[in-house]
Short mmCIF file of C-alpha atoms in Angstrom, two decimals:
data_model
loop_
_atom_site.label_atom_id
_atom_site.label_comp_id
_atom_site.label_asym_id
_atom_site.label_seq_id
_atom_site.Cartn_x
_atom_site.Cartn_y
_atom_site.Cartn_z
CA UNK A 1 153.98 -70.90 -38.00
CA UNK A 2 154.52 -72.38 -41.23
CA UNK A 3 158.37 -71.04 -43.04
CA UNK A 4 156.92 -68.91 -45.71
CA UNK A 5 154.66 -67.37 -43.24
CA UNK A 6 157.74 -66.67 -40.94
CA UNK A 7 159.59 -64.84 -43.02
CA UNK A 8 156.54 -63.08 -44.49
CA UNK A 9 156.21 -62.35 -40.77
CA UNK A 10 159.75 -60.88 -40.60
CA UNK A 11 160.06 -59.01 -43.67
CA UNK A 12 157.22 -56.99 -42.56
CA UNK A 13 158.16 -56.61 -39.29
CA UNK A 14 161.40 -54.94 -41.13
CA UNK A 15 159.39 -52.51 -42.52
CA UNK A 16 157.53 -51.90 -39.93
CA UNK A 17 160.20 -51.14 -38.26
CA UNK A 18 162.33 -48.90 -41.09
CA UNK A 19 158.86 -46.91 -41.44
CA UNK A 20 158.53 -46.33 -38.12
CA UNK A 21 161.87 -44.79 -37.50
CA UNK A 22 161.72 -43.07 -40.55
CA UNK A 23 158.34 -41.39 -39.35
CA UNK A 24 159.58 -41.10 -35.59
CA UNK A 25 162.67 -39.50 -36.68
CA UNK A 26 165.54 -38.42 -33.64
CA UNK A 27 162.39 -38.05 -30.55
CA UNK A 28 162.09 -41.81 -30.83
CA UNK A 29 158.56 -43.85 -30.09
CA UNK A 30 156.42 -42.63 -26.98
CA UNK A 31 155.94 -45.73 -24.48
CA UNK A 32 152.62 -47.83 -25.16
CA UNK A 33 149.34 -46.06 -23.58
CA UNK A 34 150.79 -42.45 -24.54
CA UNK A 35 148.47 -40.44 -26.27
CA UNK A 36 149.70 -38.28 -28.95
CA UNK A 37 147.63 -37.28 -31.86
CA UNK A 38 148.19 -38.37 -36.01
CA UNK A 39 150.10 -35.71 -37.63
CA UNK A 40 147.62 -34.77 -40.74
CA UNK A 41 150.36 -35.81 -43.26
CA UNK A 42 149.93 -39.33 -41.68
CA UNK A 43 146.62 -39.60 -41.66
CA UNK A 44 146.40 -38.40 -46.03
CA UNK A 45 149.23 -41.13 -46.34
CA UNK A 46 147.43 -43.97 -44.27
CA UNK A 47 144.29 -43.00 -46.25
CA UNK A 48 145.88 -43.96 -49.61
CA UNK A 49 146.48 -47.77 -49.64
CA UNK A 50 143.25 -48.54 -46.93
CA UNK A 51 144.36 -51.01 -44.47
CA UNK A 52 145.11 -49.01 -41.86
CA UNK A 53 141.80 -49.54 -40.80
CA UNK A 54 142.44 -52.92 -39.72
CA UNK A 55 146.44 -52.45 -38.91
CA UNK A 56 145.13 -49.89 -35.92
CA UNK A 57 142.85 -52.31 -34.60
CA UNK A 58 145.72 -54.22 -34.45
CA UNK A 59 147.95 -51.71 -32.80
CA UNK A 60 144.92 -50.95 -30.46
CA UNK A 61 144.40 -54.24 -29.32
CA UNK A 62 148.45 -54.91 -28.60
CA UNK A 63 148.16 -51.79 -26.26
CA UNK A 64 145.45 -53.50 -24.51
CA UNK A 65 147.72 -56.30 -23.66
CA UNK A 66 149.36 -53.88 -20.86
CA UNK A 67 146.33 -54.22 -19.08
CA UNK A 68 145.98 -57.86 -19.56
CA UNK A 69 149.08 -58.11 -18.37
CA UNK A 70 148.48 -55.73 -14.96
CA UNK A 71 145.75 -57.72 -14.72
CA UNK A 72 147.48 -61.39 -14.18
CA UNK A 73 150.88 -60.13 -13.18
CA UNK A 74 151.72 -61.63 -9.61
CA UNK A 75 148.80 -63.74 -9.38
CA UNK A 76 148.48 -67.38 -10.33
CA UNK A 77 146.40 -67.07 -13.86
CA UNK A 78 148.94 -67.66 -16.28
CA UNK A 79 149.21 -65.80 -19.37
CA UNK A 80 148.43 -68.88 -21.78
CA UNK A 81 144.69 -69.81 -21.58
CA UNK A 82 143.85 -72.50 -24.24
CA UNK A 83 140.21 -72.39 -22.95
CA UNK A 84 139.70 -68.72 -23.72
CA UNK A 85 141.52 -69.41 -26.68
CA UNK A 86 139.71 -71.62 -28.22
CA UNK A 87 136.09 -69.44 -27.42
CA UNK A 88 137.18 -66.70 -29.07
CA UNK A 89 138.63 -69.06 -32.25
CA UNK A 90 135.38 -70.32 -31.90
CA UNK A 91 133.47 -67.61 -32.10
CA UNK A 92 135.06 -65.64 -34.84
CA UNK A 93 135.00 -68.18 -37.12
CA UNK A 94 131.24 -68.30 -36.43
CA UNK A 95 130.97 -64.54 -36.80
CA UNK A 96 133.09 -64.51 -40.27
CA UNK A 97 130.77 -66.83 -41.66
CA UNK A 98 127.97 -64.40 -41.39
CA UNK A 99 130.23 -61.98 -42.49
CA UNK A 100 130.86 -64.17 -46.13
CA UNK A 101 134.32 -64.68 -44.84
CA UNK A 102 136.33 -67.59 -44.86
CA UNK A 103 136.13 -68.50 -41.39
CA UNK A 104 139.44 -70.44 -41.03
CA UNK A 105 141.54 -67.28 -42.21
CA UNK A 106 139.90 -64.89 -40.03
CA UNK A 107 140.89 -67.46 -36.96
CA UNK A 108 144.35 -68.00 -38.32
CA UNK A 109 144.16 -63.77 -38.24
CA UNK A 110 142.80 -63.99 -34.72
CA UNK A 111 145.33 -66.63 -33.79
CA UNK A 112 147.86 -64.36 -34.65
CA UNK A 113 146.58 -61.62 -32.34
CA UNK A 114 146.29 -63.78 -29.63
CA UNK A 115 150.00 -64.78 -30.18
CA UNK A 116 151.30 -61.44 -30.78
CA UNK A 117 148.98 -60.23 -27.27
CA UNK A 118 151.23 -62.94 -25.16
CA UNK A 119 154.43 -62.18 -26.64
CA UNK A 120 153.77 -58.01 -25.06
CA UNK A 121 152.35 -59.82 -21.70
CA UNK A 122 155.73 -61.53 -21.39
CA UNK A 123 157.82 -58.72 -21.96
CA UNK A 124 156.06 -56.52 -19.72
CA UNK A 125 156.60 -59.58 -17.17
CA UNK A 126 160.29 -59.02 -18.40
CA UNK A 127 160.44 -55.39 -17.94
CA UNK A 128 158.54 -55.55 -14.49
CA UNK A 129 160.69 -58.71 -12.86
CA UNK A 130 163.77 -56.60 -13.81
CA UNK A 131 162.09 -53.01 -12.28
CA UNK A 132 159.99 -53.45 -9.81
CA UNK A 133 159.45 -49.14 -9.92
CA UNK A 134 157.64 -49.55 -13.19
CA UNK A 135 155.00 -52.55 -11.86
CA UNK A 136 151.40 -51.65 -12.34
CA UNK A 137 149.85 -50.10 -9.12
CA UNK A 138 146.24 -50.85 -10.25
CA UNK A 139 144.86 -54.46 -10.80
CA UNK A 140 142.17 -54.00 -14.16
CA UNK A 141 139.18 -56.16 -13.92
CA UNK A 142 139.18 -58.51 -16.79
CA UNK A 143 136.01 -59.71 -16.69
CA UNK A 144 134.36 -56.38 -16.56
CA UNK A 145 137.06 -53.66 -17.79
CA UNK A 146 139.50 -55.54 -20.44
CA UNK A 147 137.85 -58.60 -21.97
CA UNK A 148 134.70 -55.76 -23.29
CA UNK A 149 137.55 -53.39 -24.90
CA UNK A 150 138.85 -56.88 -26.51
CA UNK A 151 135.53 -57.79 -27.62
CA UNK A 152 134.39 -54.18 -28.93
CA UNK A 153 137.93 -54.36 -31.16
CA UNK A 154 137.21 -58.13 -32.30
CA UNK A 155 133.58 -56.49 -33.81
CA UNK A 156 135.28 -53.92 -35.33
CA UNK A 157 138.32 -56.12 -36.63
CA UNK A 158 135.97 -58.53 -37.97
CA UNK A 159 134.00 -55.71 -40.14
CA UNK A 160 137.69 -54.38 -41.39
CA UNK A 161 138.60 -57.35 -42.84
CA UNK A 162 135.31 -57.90 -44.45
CA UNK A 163 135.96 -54.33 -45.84
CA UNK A 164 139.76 -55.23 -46.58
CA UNK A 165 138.75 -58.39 -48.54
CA UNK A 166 139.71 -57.51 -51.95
CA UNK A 167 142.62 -55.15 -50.67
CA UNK A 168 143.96 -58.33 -48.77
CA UNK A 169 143.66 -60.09 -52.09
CA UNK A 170 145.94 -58.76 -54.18
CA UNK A 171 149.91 -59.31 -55.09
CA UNK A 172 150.39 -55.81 -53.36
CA UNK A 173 148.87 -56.59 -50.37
CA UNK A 174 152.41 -57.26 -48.22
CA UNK A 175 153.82 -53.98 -48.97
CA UNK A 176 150.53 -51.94 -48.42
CA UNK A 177 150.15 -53.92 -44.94
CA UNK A 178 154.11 -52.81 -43.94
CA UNK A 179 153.06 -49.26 -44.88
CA UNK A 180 149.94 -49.15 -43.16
CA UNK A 181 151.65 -50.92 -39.98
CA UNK A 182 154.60 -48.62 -40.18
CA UNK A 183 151.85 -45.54 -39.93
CA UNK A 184 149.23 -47.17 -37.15
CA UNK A 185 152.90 -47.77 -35.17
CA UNK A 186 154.02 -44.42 -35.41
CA UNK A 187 150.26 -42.83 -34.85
CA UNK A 188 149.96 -45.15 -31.59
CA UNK A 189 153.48 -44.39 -30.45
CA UNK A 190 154.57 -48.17 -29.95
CA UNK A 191 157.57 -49.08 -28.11
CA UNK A 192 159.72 -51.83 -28.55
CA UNK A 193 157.73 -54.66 -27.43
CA UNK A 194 154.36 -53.62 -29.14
CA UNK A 195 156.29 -53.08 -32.40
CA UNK A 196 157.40 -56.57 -32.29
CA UNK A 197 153.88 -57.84 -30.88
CA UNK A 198 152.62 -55.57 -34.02
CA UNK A 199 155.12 -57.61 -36.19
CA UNK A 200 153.28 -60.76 -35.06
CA UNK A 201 150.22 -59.99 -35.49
CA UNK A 202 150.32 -59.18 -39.01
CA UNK A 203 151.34 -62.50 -40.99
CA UNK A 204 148.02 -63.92 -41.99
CA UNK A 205 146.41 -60.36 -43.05
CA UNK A 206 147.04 -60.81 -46.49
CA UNK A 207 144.75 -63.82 -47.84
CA UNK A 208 145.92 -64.10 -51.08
CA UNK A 209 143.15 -64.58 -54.11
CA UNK A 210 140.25 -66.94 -53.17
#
């Protein structure tokens, strides 16, 4: 990642984080996968600025990493897999050109994701080497459970950002992507690891004018 996009990457994350606490309050973030509904004041807040729309999809597809993770954990398919990697690079960049979207910036968005999915996979590998209590007890089938859920968010991801487009455009972009992250973290309830995964995921968001 290039400097200026690293601490683009980190000054969000801040406020990410600030919002987050600021929304949780004393109780504190639910771990991932918890299910706990938007309070209504959120959801008028998130409404305002309008990229929460892709900053959940975001949020959404960090949580999926858990099962990504169950998935691999004690077997021999490693969490970095260039192949796959390169498909779905491949792909959306196809797919944002018949969008009208620059296709190298929605991969270097998708790059990000894909980044920001290993970073949760190895601190759930962390976090499980460390307590063995809180491994997985089910094995998710990527082929025919996760890598579906992945693609359904990558279609709907890819028709945010078209939506986003002039949003993402504009000087104000940064701070309406650290509220909007701040909210989707709150209304998804991420813990530690997914609000930094969240962190990484959001540095190429913001295009900048075209």
């Amino acid at each position: 990642m290039r400097p200026r996009r690293l601490r683009s990457a980190l000054t969000v994350l801040g406020a990410v984080a600030t919002a987050t606490a600021l929304a949780l309050g004393p109780a504190g973030p639910a771990t991932a996968g918890t299910q706990h509904p938007a309070p209504a004041s959120a959801g008028r807040t998130a409404t305002a600025h309008g990229l929460t729309p892709v900053t959940d999809l975001l949020a959404q597809r960090l949580l999926l990493a858990d099962k990504v993770a169950a998935a691999k954990y004690g077997t021999d398919t490693p969490i970095d897999d260039p192949v796959r990697e390169a498909q779905i690079l491949d792909d959306v960049r196809a797919r944002a050109s018949s969008l009208g979207l620059e296709p190298d910036a929605v991969a270097a968005v998708f790059r990000d994701q894909i980044e920001a999915n290993k970073l949760v996979q190895r601190a759930l590998y962390v976090r499980w080497d460390a307590h063995p209590a809180e491994r997985p007890t089910e094995r998710p089938d990527l082929a025919k459970e996760v890598r579906p859920a992945l693609d359904r968010i990558t279609t709907a991801l890819l028709a945010a950002l078209r939506d986003t487009e002039r949003t993402r455009t504009l000087p104000s972009c940064g701070p309406r992507l650290a509220t909007a992250a701040g909210w989707s973290a709150y209304t998804h309830r991420l813990d530690a690891p997914h609000l930094e995964g969240l962190g990484r995921a959001l540095p190429s968001v913001c295009a900048g004018p075209r």
